[in-house]
Short mmCIF file of C-alpha atoms and ligand atoms in Angstrom, two decimals:
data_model
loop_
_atom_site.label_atom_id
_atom_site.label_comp_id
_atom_site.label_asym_id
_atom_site.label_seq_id
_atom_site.Cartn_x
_atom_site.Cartn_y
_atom_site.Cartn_z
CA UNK A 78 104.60 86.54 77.75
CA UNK A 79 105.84 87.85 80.81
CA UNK A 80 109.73 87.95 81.18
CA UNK A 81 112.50 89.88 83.23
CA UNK A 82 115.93 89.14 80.87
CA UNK A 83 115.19 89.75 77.47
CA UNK A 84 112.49 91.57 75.52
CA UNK A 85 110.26 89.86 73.15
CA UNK A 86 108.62 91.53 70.32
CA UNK A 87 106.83 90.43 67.65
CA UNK A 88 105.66 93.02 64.52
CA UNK A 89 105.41 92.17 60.79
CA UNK A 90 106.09 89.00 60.69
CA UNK A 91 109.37 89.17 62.88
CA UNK A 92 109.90 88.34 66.23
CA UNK A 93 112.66 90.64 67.99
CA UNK A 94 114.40 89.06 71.18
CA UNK A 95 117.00 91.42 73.15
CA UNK A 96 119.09 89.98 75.35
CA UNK A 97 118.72 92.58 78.34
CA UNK A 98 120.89 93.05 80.64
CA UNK A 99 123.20 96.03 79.19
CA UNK A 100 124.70 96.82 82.65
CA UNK A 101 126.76 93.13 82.42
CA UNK A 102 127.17 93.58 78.80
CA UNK A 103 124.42 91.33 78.03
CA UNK A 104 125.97 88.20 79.83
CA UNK A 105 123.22 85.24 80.59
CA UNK A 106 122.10 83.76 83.22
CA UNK A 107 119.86 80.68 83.55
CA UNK A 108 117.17 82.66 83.57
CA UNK A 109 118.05 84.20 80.51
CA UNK A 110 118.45 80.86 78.72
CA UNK A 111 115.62 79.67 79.83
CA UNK A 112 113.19 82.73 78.38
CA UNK A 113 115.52 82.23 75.35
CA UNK A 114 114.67 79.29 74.93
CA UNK A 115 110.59 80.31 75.60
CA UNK A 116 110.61 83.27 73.59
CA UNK A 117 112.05 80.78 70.61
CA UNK A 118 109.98 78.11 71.02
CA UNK A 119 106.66 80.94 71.23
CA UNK A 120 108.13 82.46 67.29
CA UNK A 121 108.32 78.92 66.21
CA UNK A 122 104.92 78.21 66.76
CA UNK A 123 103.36 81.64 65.33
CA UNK A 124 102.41 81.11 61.71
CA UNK A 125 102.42 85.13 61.51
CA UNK A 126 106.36 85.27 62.41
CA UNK A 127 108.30 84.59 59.23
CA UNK A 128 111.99 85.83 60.49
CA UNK A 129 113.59 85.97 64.12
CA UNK A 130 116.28 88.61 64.98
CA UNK A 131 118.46 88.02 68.34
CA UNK A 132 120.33 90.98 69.61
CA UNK A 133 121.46 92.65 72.81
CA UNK A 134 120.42 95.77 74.37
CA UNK A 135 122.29 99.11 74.59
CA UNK A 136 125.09 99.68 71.94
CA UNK A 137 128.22 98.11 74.21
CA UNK A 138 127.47 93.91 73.81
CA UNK A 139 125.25 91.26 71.58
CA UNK A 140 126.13 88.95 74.24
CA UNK A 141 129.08 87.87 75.95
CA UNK A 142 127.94 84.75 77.42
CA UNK A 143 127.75 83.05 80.43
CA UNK A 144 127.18 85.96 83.69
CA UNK A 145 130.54 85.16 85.49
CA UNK A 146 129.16 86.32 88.43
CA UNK A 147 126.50 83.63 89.29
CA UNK A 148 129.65 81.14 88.37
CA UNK A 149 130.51 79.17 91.25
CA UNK A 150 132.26 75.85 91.69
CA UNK A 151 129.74 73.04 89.66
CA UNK A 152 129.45 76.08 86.91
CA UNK A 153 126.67 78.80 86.89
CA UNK A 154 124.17 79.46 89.67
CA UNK A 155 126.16 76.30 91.59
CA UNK A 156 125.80 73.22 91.48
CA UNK A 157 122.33 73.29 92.91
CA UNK A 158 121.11 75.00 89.71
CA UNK A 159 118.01 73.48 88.38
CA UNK A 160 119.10 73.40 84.67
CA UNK A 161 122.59 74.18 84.80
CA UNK A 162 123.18 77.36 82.35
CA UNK A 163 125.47 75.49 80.00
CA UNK A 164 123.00 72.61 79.39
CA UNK A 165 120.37 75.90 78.29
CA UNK A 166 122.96 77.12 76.55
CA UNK A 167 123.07 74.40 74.10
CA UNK A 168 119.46 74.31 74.26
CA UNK A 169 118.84 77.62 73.08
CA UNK A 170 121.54 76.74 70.19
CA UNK A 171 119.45 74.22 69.22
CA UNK A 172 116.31 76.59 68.66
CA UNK A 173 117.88 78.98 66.94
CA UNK A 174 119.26 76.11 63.88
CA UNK A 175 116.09 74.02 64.59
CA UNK A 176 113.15 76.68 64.48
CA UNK A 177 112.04 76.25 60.76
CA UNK A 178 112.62 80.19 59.92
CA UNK A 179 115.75 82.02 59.17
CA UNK A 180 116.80 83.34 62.61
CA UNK A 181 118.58 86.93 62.59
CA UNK A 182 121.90 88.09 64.58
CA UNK A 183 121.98 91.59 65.19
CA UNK A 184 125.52 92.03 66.06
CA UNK A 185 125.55 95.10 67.54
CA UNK A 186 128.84 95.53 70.05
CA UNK A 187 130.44 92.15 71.91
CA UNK A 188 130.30 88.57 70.95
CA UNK A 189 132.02 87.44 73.35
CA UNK A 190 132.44 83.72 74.81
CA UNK A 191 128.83 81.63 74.33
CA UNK A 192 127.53 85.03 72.96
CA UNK A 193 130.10 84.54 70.05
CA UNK A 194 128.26 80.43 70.06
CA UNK A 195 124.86 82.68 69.70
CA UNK A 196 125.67 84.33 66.54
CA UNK A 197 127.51 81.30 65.03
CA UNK A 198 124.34 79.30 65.28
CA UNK A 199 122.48 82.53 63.98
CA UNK A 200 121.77 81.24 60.11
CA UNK A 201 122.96 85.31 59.17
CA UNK A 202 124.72 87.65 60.99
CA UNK A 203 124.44 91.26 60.54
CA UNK A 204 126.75 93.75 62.27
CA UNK A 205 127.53 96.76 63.65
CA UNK A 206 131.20 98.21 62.28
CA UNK A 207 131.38 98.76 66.35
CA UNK A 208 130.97 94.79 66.56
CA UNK A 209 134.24 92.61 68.17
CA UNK A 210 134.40 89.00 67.96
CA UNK A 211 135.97 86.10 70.28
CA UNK A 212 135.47 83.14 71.88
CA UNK A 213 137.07 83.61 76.01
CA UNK A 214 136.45 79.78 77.08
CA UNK A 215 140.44 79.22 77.41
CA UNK A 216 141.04 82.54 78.92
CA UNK A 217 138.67 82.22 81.12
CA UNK A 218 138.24 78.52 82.03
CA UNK A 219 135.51 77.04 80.05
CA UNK A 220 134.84 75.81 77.04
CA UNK A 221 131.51 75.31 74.46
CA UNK A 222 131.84 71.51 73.42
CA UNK A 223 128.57 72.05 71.45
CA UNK A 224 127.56 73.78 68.27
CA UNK A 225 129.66 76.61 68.93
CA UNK A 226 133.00 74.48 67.68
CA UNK A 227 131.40 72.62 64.64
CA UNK A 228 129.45 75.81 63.27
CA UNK A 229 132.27 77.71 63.74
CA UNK A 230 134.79 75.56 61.98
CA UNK A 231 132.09 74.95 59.68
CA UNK A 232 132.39 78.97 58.45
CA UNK A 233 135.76 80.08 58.82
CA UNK A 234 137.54 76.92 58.23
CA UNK A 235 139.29 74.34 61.02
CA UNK A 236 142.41 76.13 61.23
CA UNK A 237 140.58 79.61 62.06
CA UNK A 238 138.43 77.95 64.15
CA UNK A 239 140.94 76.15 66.17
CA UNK A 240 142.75 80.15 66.29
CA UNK A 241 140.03 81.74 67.50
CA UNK A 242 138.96 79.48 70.52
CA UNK A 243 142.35 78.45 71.53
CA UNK A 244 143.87 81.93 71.27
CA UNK A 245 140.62 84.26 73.08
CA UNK A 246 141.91 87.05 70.55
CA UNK A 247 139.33 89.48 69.41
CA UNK A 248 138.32 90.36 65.68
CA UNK A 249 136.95 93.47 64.10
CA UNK A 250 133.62 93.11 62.08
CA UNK A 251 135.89 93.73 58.97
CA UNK A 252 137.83 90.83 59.80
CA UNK A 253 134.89 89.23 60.62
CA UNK A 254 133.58 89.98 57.19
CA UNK A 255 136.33 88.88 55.10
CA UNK A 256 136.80 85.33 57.41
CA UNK A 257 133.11 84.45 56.10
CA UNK A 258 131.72 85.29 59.96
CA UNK A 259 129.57 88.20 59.05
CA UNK A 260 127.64 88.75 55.90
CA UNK A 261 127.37 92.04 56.33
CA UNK A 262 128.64 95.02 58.32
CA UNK A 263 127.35 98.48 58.15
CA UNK A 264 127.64 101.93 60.23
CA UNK A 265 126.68 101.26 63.89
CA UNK A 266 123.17 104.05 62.86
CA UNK A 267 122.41 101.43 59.72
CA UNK A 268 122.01 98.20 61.72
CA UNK A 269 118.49 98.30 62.21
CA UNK A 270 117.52 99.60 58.62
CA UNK A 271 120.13 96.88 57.18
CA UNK A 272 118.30 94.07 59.57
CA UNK A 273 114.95 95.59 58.51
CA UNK A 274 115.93 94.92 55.04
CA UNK A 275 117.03 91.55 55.13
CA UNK A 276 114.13 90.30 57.04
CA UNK A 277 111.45 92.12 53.95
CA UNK A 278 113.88 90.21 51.32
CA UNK A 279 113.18 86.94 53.42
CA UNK A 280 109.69 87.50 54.51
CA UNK A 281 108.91 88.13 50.25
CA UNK A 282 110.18 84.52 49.34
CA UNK A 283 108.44 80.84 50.04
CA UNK A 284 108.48 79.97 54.08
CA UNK A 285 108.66 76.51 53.29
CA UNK A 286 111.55 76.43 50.79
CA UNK A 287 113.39 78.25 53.43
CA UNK A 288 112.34 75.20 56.14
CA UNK A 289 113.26 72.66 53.85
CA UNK A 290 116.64 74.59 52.99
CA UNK A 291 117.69 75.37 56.95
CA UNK A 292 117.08 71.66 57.53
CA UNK A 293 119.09 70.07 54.72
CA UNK A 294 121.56 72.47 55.73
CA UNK A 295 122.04 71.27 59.03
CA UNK A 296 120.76 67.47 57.69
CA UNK A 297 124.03 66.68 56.87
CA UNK A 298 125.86 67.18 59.27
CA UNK A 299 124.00 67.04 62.55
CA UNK A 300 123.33 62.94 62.66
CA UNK A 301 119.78 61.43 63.74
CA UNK A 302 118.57 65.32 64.76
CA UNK A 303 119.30 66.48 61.17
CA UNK A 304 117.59 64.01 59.46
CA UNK A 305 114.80 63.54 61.58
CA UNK A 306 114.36 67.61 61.52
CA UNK A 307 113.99 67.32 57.86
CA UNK A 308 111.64 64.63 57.99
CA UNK A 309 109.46 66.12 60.60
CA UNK A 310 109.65 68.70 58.21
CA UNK A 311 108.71 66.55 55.24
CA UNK A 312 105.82 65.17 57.96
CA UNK A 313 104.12 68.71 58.31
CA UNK A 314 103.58 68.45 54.48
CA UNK A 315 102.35 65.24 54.06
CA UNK A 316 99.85 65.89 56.94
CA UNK A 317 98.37 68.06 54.19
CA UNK A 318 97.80 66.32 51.97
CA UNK A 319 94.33 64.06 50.73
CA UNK A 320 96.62 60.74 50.85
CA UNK A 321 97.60 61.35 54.99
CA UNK A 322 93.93 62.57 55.54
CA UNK A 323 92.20 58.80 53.67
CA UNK A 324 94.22 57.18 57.37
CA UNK A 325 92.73 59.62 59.47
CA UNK A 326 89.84 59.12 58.03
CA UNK A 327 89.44 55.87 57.51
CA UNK A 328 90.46 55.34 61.38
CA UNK A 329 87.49 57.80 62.42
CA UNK A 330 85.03 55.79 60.14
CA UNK A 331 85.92 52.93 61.47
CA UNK A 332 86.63 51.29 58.19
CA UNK A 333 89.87 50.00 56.12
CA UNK A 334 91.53 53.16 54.49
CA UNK A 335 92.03 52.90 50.67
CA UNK A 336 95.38 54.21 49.65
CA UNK A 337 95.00 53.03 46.26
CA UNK A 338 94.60 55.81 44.20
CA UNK A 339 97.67 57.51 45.80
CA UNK A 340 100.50 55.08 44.06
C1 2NE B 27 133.43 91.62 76.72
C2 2NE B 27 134.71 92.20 77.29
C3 2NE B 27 135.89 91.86 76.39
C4 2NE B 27 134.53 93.73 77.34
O1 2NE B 27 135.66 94.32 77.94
P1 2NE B 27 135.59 95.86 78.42
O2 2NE B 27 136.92 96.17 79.07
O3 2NE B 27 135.18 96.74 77.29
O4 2NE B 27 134.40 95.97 79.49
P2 2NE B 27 134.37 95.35 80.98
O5 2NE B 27 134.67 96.44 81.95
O6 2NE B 27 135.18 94.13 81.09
O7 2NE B 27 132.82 94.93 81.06
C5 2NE B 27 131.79 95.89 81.27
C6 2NE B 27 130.87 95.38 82.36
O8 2NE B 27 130.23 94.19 81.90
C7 2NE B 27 130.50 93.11 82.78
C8 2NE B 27 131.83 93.50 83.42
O9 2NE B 27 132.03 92.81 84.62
C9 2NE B 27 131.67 94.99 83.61
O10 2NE B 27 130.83 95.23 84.72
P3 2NE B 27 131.26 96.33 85.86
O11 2NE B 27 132.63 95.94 86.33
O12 2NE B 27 131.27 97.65 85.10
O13 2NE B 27 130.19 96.24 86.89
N1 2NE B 27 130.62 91.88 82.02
C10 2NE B 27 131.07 91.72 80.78
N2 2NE B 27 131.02 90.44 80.42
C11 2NE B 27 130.53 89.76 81.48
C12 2NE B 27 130.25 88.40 81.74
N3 2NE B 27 130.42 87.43 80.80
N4 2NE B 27 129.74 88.06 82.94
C13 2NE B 27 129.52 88.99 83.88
N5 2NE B 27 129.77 90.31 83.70
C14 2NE B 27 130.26 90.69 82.51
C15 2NE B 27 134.98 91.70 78.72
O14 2NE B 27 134.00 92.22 79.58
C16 2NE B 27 135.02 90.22 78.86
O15 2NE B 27 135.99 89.59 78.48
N6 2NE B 27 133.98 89.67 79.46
C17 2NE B 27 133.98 88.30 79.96
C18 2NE B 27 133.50 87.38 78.86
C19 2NE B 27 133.34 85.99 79.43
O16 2NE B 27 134.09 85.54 80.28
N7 2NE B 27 132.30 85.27 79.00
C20 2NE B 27 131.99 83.96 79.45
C21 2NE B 27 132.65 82.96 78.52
S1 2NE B 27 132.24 81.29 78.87
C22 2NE B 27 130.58 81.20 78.32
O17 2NE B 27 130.07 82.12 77.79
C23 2NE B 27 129.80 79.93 78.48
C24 2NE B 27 130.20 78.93 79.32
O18 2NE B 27 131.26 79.06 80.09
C25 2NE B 27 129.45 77.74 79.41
C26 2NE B 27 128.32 77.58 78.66
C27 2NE B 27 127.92 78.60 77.83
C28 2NE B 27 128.65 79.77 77.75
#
């Protein structure tokens, strides 16, 4: 796949996306979103990719969020913008806790803004001791009225939550550790080895107890989308199985299917 902003990668069963654009600390544009959002949808589909892991390039950001600069009045890249960056923002956060595989946040400087959203919706977070850790919407006039206030709440509790996005102040990855942010933080040289050795722990147990788990995670408290994720879920199963075949079946044979036996 052929992209400019990130970097996909895909080896032993996990599929590595890098934010990259270092030079603007790894701040998004809607081009970024959108080959987010492609490189996501591409590791949900491989059967060979067990665990995703989202980071940043360079050792200054993860993310922090929306690229100011393309902001203009009618939000970023203008009103004209064909998907405006904040609707592909909440897109991409609903890959990440929709793709039916533990997906990986690499925290390895900044998470800043919607790049703070990104690891929130991350189902672990891994990070760098160098990490810091903020929402900026009030500071710097916006505001994430997605995932990124529910999740968040969600983990550190409603009165931290409310702290951190109406106060912009920024948090160590200690603090971020002992809030219940993080679940782990490690010398800036052990990231990758620590990431490496999360994603052999979750590539070694079931994939689909791990689907089934994500969704009834999130199937309580994300509405219609939660429970029809876990039944789509449940669907994928049942396609397997010699009772959904007998319809098929009996609709290719032209005759009446016999569903008896299945009771
Ligand atoms: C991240 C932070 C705190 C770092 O501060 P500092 O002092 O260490 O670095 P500096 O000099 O501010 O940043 C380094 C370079 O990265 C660029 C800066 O402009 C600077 O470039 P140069 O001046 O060297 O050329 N940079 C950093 N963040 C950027 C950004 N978001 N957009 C464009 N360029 C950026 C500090 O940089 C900071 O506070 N950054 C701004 C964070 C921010 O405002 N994020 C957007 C929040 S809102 C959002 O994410 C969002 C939304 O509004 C709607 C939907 C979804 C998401």
């Amino acid at each position: 796949m052929d992209f400019k902003e990130i970097i996909y990668e895909k080896k032993d069963g996990v599929a590595r996306i890098t934010i990259n654009r270092p030079e603007k600390y790894n701040a998004c544009t809607t081009t970024t979103v959108s080959e987010l959002a492609g490189a996501l949808t591409d590791a949900w589909a491989d059967r060979e990719v067990g665990v995703v892991v989202l980071t940043g390039a360079g050792d200054k950001a993860f993310c922090t969020g929306g690229d100011q600069s393309i902001r203009d009045e009618g939000g970023y890249g203008g009103a004209m913008a064909a998907l405006p960056l904040e609707v592909g923002w909440q897109q991409v956060s609903h890959l990440i806790r929709a793709i039916p595989k533990p997906v990986i946040a690499r925290v390895n400087g900044y998470a800043i803004g919607g790049g703070h959203v990104f690891h929130v919706v991350c189902d672990l977070s891994i990070a760098s001791e160098k990490a810091k850790f903020g929402q900026a919407g009030p500071r710097v006039g916006s505001f994430d009225p997605g995932f990124g206030t529910g999740d968040l709440a969600r983990a550190v509790g409603m009165k931290r939550a409310k702290e951190i996005w109406f106060l912009c102040r920024q948090y160590t990855a200690q603090q971020a550790l002992e809030m219940g942010l993080v679940n782990a933080v490690v010398p800036h040289e052990e990231l990758d080895a620590e990431v490496a050795k999360w994603c052999k722990e979750l590539l070694e147990k079931s994939p689909t107890a791990i689907k089934m788990l994500k969704y009834a995670f999130h199937g309580e408290i994300d509405g219609a989308i939660g429970v029809t994720n876990l039944g789509v879920g449940g669907l994928s199963m049942y396609y397997n199985t010699d009772e959904s075949l007998e319809g098929k079946n009996a609709f290719m044979e032209k005759r009446k299917p016999d569903f008896s036996k299945y009771r």
